[in-house]
Short mmCIF file of C-alpha atoms in Angstrom, two decimals:
data_model
loop_
_atom_site.label_atom_id
_atom_site.label_comp_id
_atom_site.label_asym_id
_atom_site.label_seq_id
_atom_site.Cartn_x
_atom_site.Cartn_y
_atom_site.Cartn_z
CA MET A 1 0.00 0.00 0.00
CA GLU A 2 1.64 3.23 -1.16
CA ASN A 3 -0.03 5.67 1.24
CA PRO A 4 -1.33 3.86 4.32
CA GLU A 5 -1.87 7.08 6.27
CA LEU A 6 -4.35 8.30 3.66
CA SER A 7 -6.09 4.91 3.53
CA PHE A 8 -6.58 4.78 7.28
CA THR A 9 -7.77 8.34 7.43
CA LEU A 10 -10.37 7.46 4.84
CA ALA A 11 -11.31 4.38 6.86
CA TYR A 12 -11.83 6.57 9.91
CA VAL A 13 -13.96 9.01 7.92
CA VAL A 14 -16.16 6.16 6.68
CA PHE A 15 -16.46 4.85 10.24
CA SER A 16 -17.49 8.30 11.46
CA LEU A 17 -20.03 8.78 8.69
CA CYS A 18 -21.64 5.43 9.37
CA PHE A 19 -22.24 6.07 13.04
CA VAL A 20 -22.45 9.85 13.43
CA PHE A 21 -23.41 11.74 10.33
CA THR A 22 -25.50 9.03 8.63
CA PRO A 23 -25.80 10.45 5.10
CA ASN A 24 -28.88 9.93 3.00
CA GLU A 25 -27.57 6.71 1.47
CA PHE A 26 -27.24 5.10 4.90
CA ARG A 27 -30.56 6.57 6.03
CA SER A 28 -32.36 5.10 3.03
CA ALA A 29 -30.82 1.72 3.80
CA GLY A 30 -31.92 1.99 7.44
CA LEU A 31 -28.33 2.08 8.77
CA THR A 32 -28.77 4.72 11.46
CA VAL A 33 -28.03 4.54 15.15
CA GLN A 34 -31.74 4.91 15.89
CA ASN A 35 -32.62 1.98 13.64
CA LEU A 36 -29.73 -0.26 14.65
CA PHE A 37 -30.57 0.13 18.34
CA SER A 38 -34.33 0.61 17.96
CA SER A 39 -35.19 -2.37 20.17
CA TRP A 40 -33.36 -0.77 23.11
CA LEU A 41 -34.26 2.85 22.39
CA GLY A 42 -37.98 2.18 22.09
CA SER A 43 -40.42 4.46 20.24
CA GLU A 44 -40.14 8.24 20.30
CA ASP A 45 -43.90 8.58 19.81
CA VAL A 46 -44.70 6.30 22.75
CA GLY A 47 -42.11 7.60 25.23
CA PHE A 48 -40.49 10.81 23.97
CA ILE A 49 -38.46 11.58 27.10
CA GLN A 50 -37.35 7.99 27.75
CA TYR A 51 -36.36 7.62 24.11
CA HIS A 52 -34.08 10.66 24.15
CA VAL A 53 -32.58 9.79 27.53
CA ARG A 54 -31.42 6.48 26.03
CA ARG A 55 -30.51 8.01 22.65
CA SER A 56 -28.29 10.73 24.16
CA SER A 57 -26.55 8.17 26.39
CA LEU A 58 -25.92 5.88 23.44
CA THR A 59 -24.62 8.82 21.40
CA VAL A 60 -22.08 9.63 24.12
CA LEU A 61 -20.81 6.03 24.05
CA ILE A 62 -20.56 5.92 20.26
CA HIS A 63 -18.84 9.29 19.91
CA SER A 64 -16.35 8.46 22.65
CA ALA A 65 -15.53 5.21 20.80
CA LEU A 66 -14.41 7.00 17.64
CA PRO A 67 -10.75 7.52 18.68
CA LEU A 68 -10.47 3.87 19.72
CA GLY A 69 -12.19 2.83 16.50
CA TYR A 70 -9.65 4.86 14.56
CA TYR A 71 -6.78 3.08 16.32
CA LEU A 72 -8.28 -0.35 15.64
CA GLY A 73 -8.85 0.59 12.02
CA MET A 74 -5.22 1.58 11.70
CA CYS A 75 -4.21 -1.79 13.14
CA ILE A 76 -6.02 -3.55 10.31
CA ALA A 77 -5.22 -1.18 7.48
CA ALA A 78 -1.52 -0.55 8.32
CA PRO A 79 -0.05 -3.81 9.61
CA GLU A 80 3.49 -2.56 8.95
CA LYS A 81 3.10 -0.15 11.87
CA ASN A 82 2.59 -3.08 14.30
CA LEU A 83 -0.02 -1.12 16.21
CA GLY A 84 -1.43 -4.36 17.55
CA TYR A 85 1.73 -4.77 19.63
CA VAL A 86 1.53 -1.95 22.15
CA HIS A 87 5.08 -2.44 23.43
CA GLN A 88 6.45 -1.89 19.89
CA VAL A 89 4.60 1.28 18.90
CA SER A 90 5.92 4.81 19.29
CA ASP A 91 5.20 6.90 22.37
CA SER A 92 2.74 9.07 20.45
CA TRP A 93 0.63 6.07 19.35
CA ARG A 94 0.80 4.57 22.84
CA THR A 95 -0.38 7.87 24.34
CA PHE A 96 -3.20 8.07 21.78
CA LEU A 97 -4.34 4.53 22.65
CA LEU A 98 -4.21 5.27 26.38
CA LEU A 99 -6.27 8.44 25.97
CA SER A 100 -8.77 6.59 23.77
CA LEU A 101 -9.22 3.87 26.38
CA CYS A 102 -9.56 6.45 29.15
CA LEU A 103 -12.17 8.33 27.15
CA GLN A 104 -14.14 5.15 26.54
CA LEU A 105 -13.91 4.15 30.22
CA ALA A 106 -14.97 7.62 31.33
CA SER A 107 -17.99 7.62 29.01
CA TRP A 108 -19.16 4.22 30.28
CA THR A 109 -18.70 5.39 33.88
CA LEU A 110 -20.74 8.52 33.12
CA VAL A 111 -23.58 6.61 31.44
CA ILE A 112 -23.72 4.08 34.28
CA TYR A 113 -23.95 6.97 36.73
CA TRP A 114 -26.76 8.53 34.67
CA SER A 115 -28.69 5.26 34.59
CA ARG A 116 -28.79 4.79 38.37
CA ARG A 117 -32.20 5.10 40.06
CA ARG A 118 -33.98 4.72 36.72
CA TRP A 119 -31.99 7.49 34.97
CA HIS A 120 -32.56 9.94 37.80
CA ASN A 121 -29.04 11.39 37.37
CA HIS A 122 -29.33 12.02 33.62
CA PRO A 123 -29.13 15.74 32.62
CA ILE A 124 -32.55 15.51 30.94
CA SER A 125 -34.04 14.15 34.16
CA GLN A 126 -32.45 17.00 36.11
CA VAL A 127 -34.03 19.56 33.76
CA LEU A 128 -37.40 17.85 34.23
CA GLN A 129 -36.94 18.03 38.00
CA ALA A 130 -36.76 21.83 37.73
CA HIS A 131 -40.30 21.82 36.32
CA VAL A 132 -41.95 19.73 39.04
CA ARG A 133 -45.00 21.55 40.41
CA PRO A 134 -47.83 20.32 42.67
CA PRO A 135 -49.73 18.07 42.17
CA GLN A 136 -46.77 16.50 40.33
CA SER A 137 -44.60 14.51 42.70
CA SER A 138 -41.52 13.77 40.56
CA TRP A 139 -39.85 14.40 37.23
CA GLY A 140 -41.55 11.29 35.92
CA SER A 141 -44.89 13.09 36.09
CA VAL A 142 -43.49 15.95 34.01
CA ALA A 143 -42.09 13.43 31.51
CA THR A 144 -45.52 11.80 31.21
CA ASN A 145 -47.08 15.18 30.45
CA ILE A 146 -44.53 15.90 27.70
CA ASN A 147 -44.94 12.40 26.25
CA THR A 148 -48.71 12.89 26.05
CA GLU A 149 -48.46 16.27 24.33
CA PHE A 150 -45.79 15.04 21.89
CA ARG A 151 -48.15 12.33 20.63
CA ARG A 152 -50.68 14.95 19.52
CA ILE A 153 -50.69 15.67 15.80
CA ASP A 154 -51.09 19.45 16.18
CA LYS A 155 -47.59 20.05 17.61
CA PHE A 156 -45.06 22.24 15.80
CA ALA A 157 -41.86 20.43 14.81
CA SER A 158 -39.00 21.70 12.69
CA GLY A 159 -35.26 21.48 12.23
CA ALA A 160 -32.51 18.94 11.62
CA PRO A 161 -32.16 15.85 13.86
CA GLY A 162 -29.36 17.50 15.87
CA ALA A 163 -31.28 20.73 16.49
CA ARG A 164 -35.01 20.02 16.40
CA VAL A 165 -37.52 22.55 17.64
CA ILE A 166 -40.78 21.16 19.04
CA VAL A 167 -43.63 23.25 20.43
CA THR A 168 -46.54 21.47 22.09
CA ASP A 169 -49.56 22.90 23.88
CA SER A 170 -47.55 23.61 27.05
CA TRP A 171 -43.86 23.20 26.20
CA VAL A 172 -41.07 24.66 24.07
CA LEU A 173 -38.45 21.95 23.41
CA LYS A 174 -35.10 21.93 21.65
CA VAL A 175 -33.66 18.47 20.99
CA THR A 176 -29.89 18.37 20.46
CA THR A 177 -27.38 15.56 20.07
CA TYR A 178 -26.77 15.17 23.80
CA HIS A 179 -29.55 17.06 25.54
CA ILE A 180 -33.11 18.43 25.53
CA TYR A 181 -33.69 22.06 26.47
CA MET A 182 -37.22 22.80 27.63
CA ALA A 183 -39.36 25.60 28.98
CA LEU A 184 -43.01 25.89 29.95
CA GLN A 185 -44.91 28.23 27.66
CA SER A 186 -46.66 29.77 30.67
CA GLU A 187 -43.28 30.64 32.24
CA CYS A 188 -41.27 31.87 29.28
CA HIS A 189 -41.01 34.60 26.70
CA VAL A 190 -39.35 34.44 23.29
CA THR A 191 -37.16 37.09 21.66
CA VAL A 192 -36.12 37.22 18.01
CA THR A 193 -32.43 38.05 18.34
CA ASP A 194 -31.06 37.59 14.82
CA SER A 195 -32.13 37.29 11.20
CA ARG A 196 -29.76 36.16 8.46
CA GLN A 197 -30.33 35.53 4.79
CA HIS A 198 -28.53 32.67 3.01
CA GLN A 199 -28.41 32.17 -0.74
CA LEU A 200 -28.44 28.38 -0.83
CA SER A 201 -28.06 28.05 -4.60
CA PRO A 202 -27.71 30.35 -7.62
CA ASP A 203 -30.97 28.93 -9.00
CA SER A 204 -33.13 29.81 -6.01
CA ALA A 205 -35.60 32.61 -6.61
CA SER A 206 -35.07 34.19 -3.21
CA PRO A 207 -32.63 33.73 -0.33
CA THR A 208 -33.49 31.63 2.70
CA GLU A 209 -33.90 33.60 5.91
CA ILE A 210 -32.89 31.90 9.16
CA LEU A 211 -34.21 33.35 12.42
CA THR A 212 -32.60 32.93 15.83
CA LEU A 213 -34.94 33.11 18.81
CA ARG A 214 -33.93 33.07 22.49
CA VAL A 215 -36.24 31.36 24.96
CA ASP A 216 -36.05 32.80 28.49
CA SER A 217 -37.91 31.36 31.46
CA ILE A 218 -38.90 33.07 34.69
CA ASN A 219 -37.91 29.81 36.41
CA PRO A 220 -34.36 30.46 37.68
CA ALA A 221 -33.51 26.76 37.38
CA VAL A 222 -34.14 26.78 33.63
CA ARG A 223 -31.30 28.03 31.46
CA PRO A 224 -32.08 30.22 28.42
CA PHE A 225 -31.56 28.56 25.06
CA ASN A 226 -31.64 29.52 21.39
CA ILE A 227 -33.70 27.97 18.63
CA ARG A 228 -33.25 28.48 14.89
CA LEU A 229 -35.82 28.08 12.15
CA ASN A 230 -36.66 29.16 8.64
CA SER A 231 -38.64 32.39 8.40
CA THR A 232 -41.27 30.55 6.34
CA GLU A 233 -42.10 28.55 9.49
CA TYR A 234 -42.30 31.61 11.73
CA ALA A 235 -46.04 32.17 11.20
CA GLU A 236 -46.80 28.54 12.07
CA LEU A 237 -44.65 28.84 15.20
CA ARG A 238 -46.54 31.96 16.31
CA GLU A 239 -49.86 30.17 15.91
CA LYS A 240 -48.74 27.37 18.22
CA LEU A 241 -46.74 29.49 20.67
CA ARG A 242 -48.80 31.17 23.36
CA ALA A 243 -45.78 32.77 25.03
CA PRO A 244 -45.13 36.40 24.04
CA ILE A 245 -42.68 36.99 21.17
CA ARG A 246 -40.57 40.15 21.10
CA ASN A 247 -38.28 41.51 18.40
CA SER A 248 -34.85 42.82 19.27
CA PRO A 249 -34.02 46.27 17.87
CA ASN A 250 -32.80 46.30 14.26
CA VAL A 251 -34.02 42.74 13.60
CA VAL A 252 -36.26 42.68 10.52
CA ILE A 253 -38.20 39.56 9.54
CA HIS A 254 -38.73 39.58 5.80
CA GLN A 255 -42.08 38.15 4.80
CA THR A 256 -42.38 35.74 1.89
CA ILE A 257 -44.66 36.39 -1.06
CA SER A 258 -47.14 33.85 0.32
CA GLU A 259 -47.26 35.57 3.72
CA LEU A 260 -47.77 38.97 2.10
CA PHE A 261 -50.55 37.51 -0.03
CA LEU A 262 -52.27 35.98 3.01
CA GLU A 263 -52.35 39.37 4.72
CA THR A 264 -53.92 40.98 1.64
CA PHE A 265 -56.25 37.99 1.27
CA ARG A 266 -57.56 38.40 4.82
CA ALA A 267 -57.99 42.16 4.39
CA GLN A 268 -60.04 41.68 1.21
CA VAL A 269 -62.26 38.97 2.72
CA ASP A 270 -63.00 41.26 5.67
CA LEU A 271 -64.57 43.68 3.17
CA ASN A 272 -66.85 41.02 1.65
CA GLN A 273 -70.44 40.39 2.67
CA THR A 274 -70.78 38.09 5.68
CA TYR A 275 -72.73 34.83 5.77
CA THR A 276 -75.30 34.02 8.46
CA LEU A 277 -75.63 30.38 9.44
CA PRO A 278 -79.10 28.83 9.15
CA SER A 279 -80.91 28.29 12.43
CA GLY A 280 -79.74 25.15 14.20
CA GLN A 281 -76.55 24.68 12.15
CA GLU A 282 -73.31 24.63 14.16
CA VAL A 283 -69.83 25.62 13.05
CA GLU A 284 -67.56 22.58 12.76
CA PRO A 285 -63.75 22.50 13.09
CA CYS A 286 -61.76 23.36 9.96
CA ILE A 287 -60.97 20.15 8.08
CA GLY A 288 -57.62 21.59 7.00
CA CYS A 289 -56.03 22.21 10.39
CA MET A 290 -58.62 20.84 12.88
CA GLN A 291 -57.57 23.61 15.30
CA VAL A 292 -60.01 26.47 14.71
CA PRO A 293 -63.68 26.69 13.65
CA ALA A 294 -64.52 26.65 9.94
CA HIS A 295 -65.62 30.27 9.67
CA THR A 296 -65.70 30.77 5.88
CA LYS A 297 -68.44 30.02 3.32
CA LEU A 298 -68.20 30.25 -0.47
CA VAL A 299 -71.11 32.32 -1.79
CA ARG A 300 -71.20 33.65 -5.36
CA LEU A 301 -70.90 37.37 -4.71
CA CYS A 302 -68.69 38.55 -7.57
CA ARG A 303 -71.76 39.25 -9.75
CA ALA A 304 -73.14 41.60 -7.11
CA ALA A 305 -69.73 43.26 -6.86
CA GLY A 306 -69.83 44.01 -10.58
CA ALA A 307 -66.80 41.90 -11.49
CA ASP A 308 -66.15 41.23 -15.16
CA HIS A 309 -65.53 37.51 -14.78
CA GLU A 310 -68.68 36.55 -12.89
CA SER A 311 -69.69 34.04 -15.57
CA GLU A 312 -66.66 31.89 -14.78
CA CYS A 313 -67.43 31.60 -11.04
CA GLN A 314 -69.82 28.91 -9.86
CA GLN A 315 -72.10 28.51 -6.89
CA CYS A 316 -70.70 26.33 -4.11
CA PHE A 317 -73.20 24.39 -2.02
CA CYS A 318 -70.72 23.08 0.57
CA ARG A 319 -71.32 23.90 4.22
CA PRO A 320 -68.61 25.93 6.02
CA MET A 321 -65.64 23.55 6.21
CA TRP A 322 -62.49 25.71 6.09
CA CYS A 323 -60.94 28.47 8.18
CA LEU A 324 -59.69 31.62 6.47
CA SER A 325 -55.99 30.75 6.85
CA CYS A 326 -56.33 27.28 5.32
CA LEU A 327 -58.54 28.58 2.51
CA GLY A 328 -56.00 31.34 1.82
CA ARG A 329 -53.14 28.84 1.64
CA TRP A 330 -55.21 26.70 -0.72
CA PHE A 331 -55.93 29.74 -2.88
CA ALA A 332 -52.21 30.66 -3.04
CA SER A 333 -51.11 27.08 -3.77
CA ARG A 334 -53.24 27.01 -6.94
CA GLN A 335 -51.61 30.10 -8.44
CA ASP A 336 -48.82 30.58 -10.93
CA GLN A 337 -45.86 31.10 -8.59
CA GLN A 338 -44.02 33.10 -11.26
CA ARG A 339 -46.84 35.65 -11.63
CA PRO A 340 -47.86 36.84 -8.15
CA GLU A 341 -49.46 39.97 -9.62
CA THR A 342 -52.34 37.80 -10.94
CA TRP A 343 -53.16 36.00 -7.69
CA LEU A 344 -55.87 38.32 -6.36
CA SER A 345 -57.79 38.41 -9.65
CA SER A 346 -57.69 34.67 -10.38
CA ARG A 347 -60.16 31.90 -9.65
CA VAL A 348 -59.53 28.49 -8.10
CA PRO A 349 -61.68 25.39 -7.54
CA CYS A 350 -63.33 24.79 -4.17
CA PRO A 351 -61.10 22.32 -2.25
CA THR A 352 -64.18 20.19 -1.55
CA CYS A 353 -66.56 20.31 -4.54
CA ARG A 354 -64.28 21.92 -7.19
CA ALA A 355 -66.71 24.75 -7.99
CA LYS A 356 -64.70 27.75 -9.22
CA PHE A 357 -64.63 30.86 -7.04
CA CYS A 358 -62.74 34.14 -6.74
CA ILE A 359 -61.70 36.13 -3.69
CA LEU A 360 -64.96 38.14 -3.84
CA ASP A 361 -66.96 34.94 -3.24
CA ILE A 362 -65.50 34.26 0.22
CA SER A 363 -67.72 35.22 3.15
CA LEU A 364 -66.93 35.11 6.84
CA VAL A 365 -69.47 33.17 8.90
CA GLN A 366 -71.36 35.08 11.57
#
């Protein structure tokens, strides 16, 4: 082998990618740490806190094994170095092996300490302990509450696996490689501290804006933490987050074309004629988001408004089934994305019965 150092470095990189970075090829084949150890980790949906307590502990063990794995890989790939015979190797390699073994021993000692008393000493358990309030008696009760809320389909979730942001009915969570940061919505406030635009590719129509938000809690035992998300997800975060959101001075959040359209869409619908429900009919939840009442009804009003294209609109006989936000997103999704100037004057099919309507035909339900 002409260049063993290069070969072993490549072997170490492959080893690291397999167990730490897990590129898409390994993900598609199911070769991830979560899948390989799924029987021990359990299900995130069933036990969110327990899953991440085990996952973070396993990650510590695997990451601490990388230096030792590198040494063992060098033993196989460079036999001329005689690394398998410790008494024959150089002082630098012997020191590297000793430090690798010490690191692995220290990580196992730490994980064993964490696991005592049913993981009571784990950092995630200690953070949960800071949120114990009567009638809760232990951090396990807080964990059960988070597990229950995580299973609900209306939670907000975003971000890469190593920096996920999750907002449930009561909690703001940030899941990292080794830890979970958490704060009660009722005890925290959120501040937008930074806004940066990134041009991901020359072909993209507009740059991607990444927001940084700091979550501060009035609970002195809870440390502040930062979350990052795309500005296109900011509106959805605000809908789920009940804690107040403040903007730092000189931080400007640039709205996307879709968000600007939704604001104009709502303003125009507010000017339209309202619709009165028949006696005895109740407003049902919106079938798009299932979170708010369906307070819009499609009524052919463009003829009364004197529009020129009234012949192309059709009467919709559907009962109120959509909220204004979901109907606005549907309206925008059916438009030519390259010609935003035509959105307000266009017509789209009803998402339920496919009858064509324009923005003048949308009435708010009284």
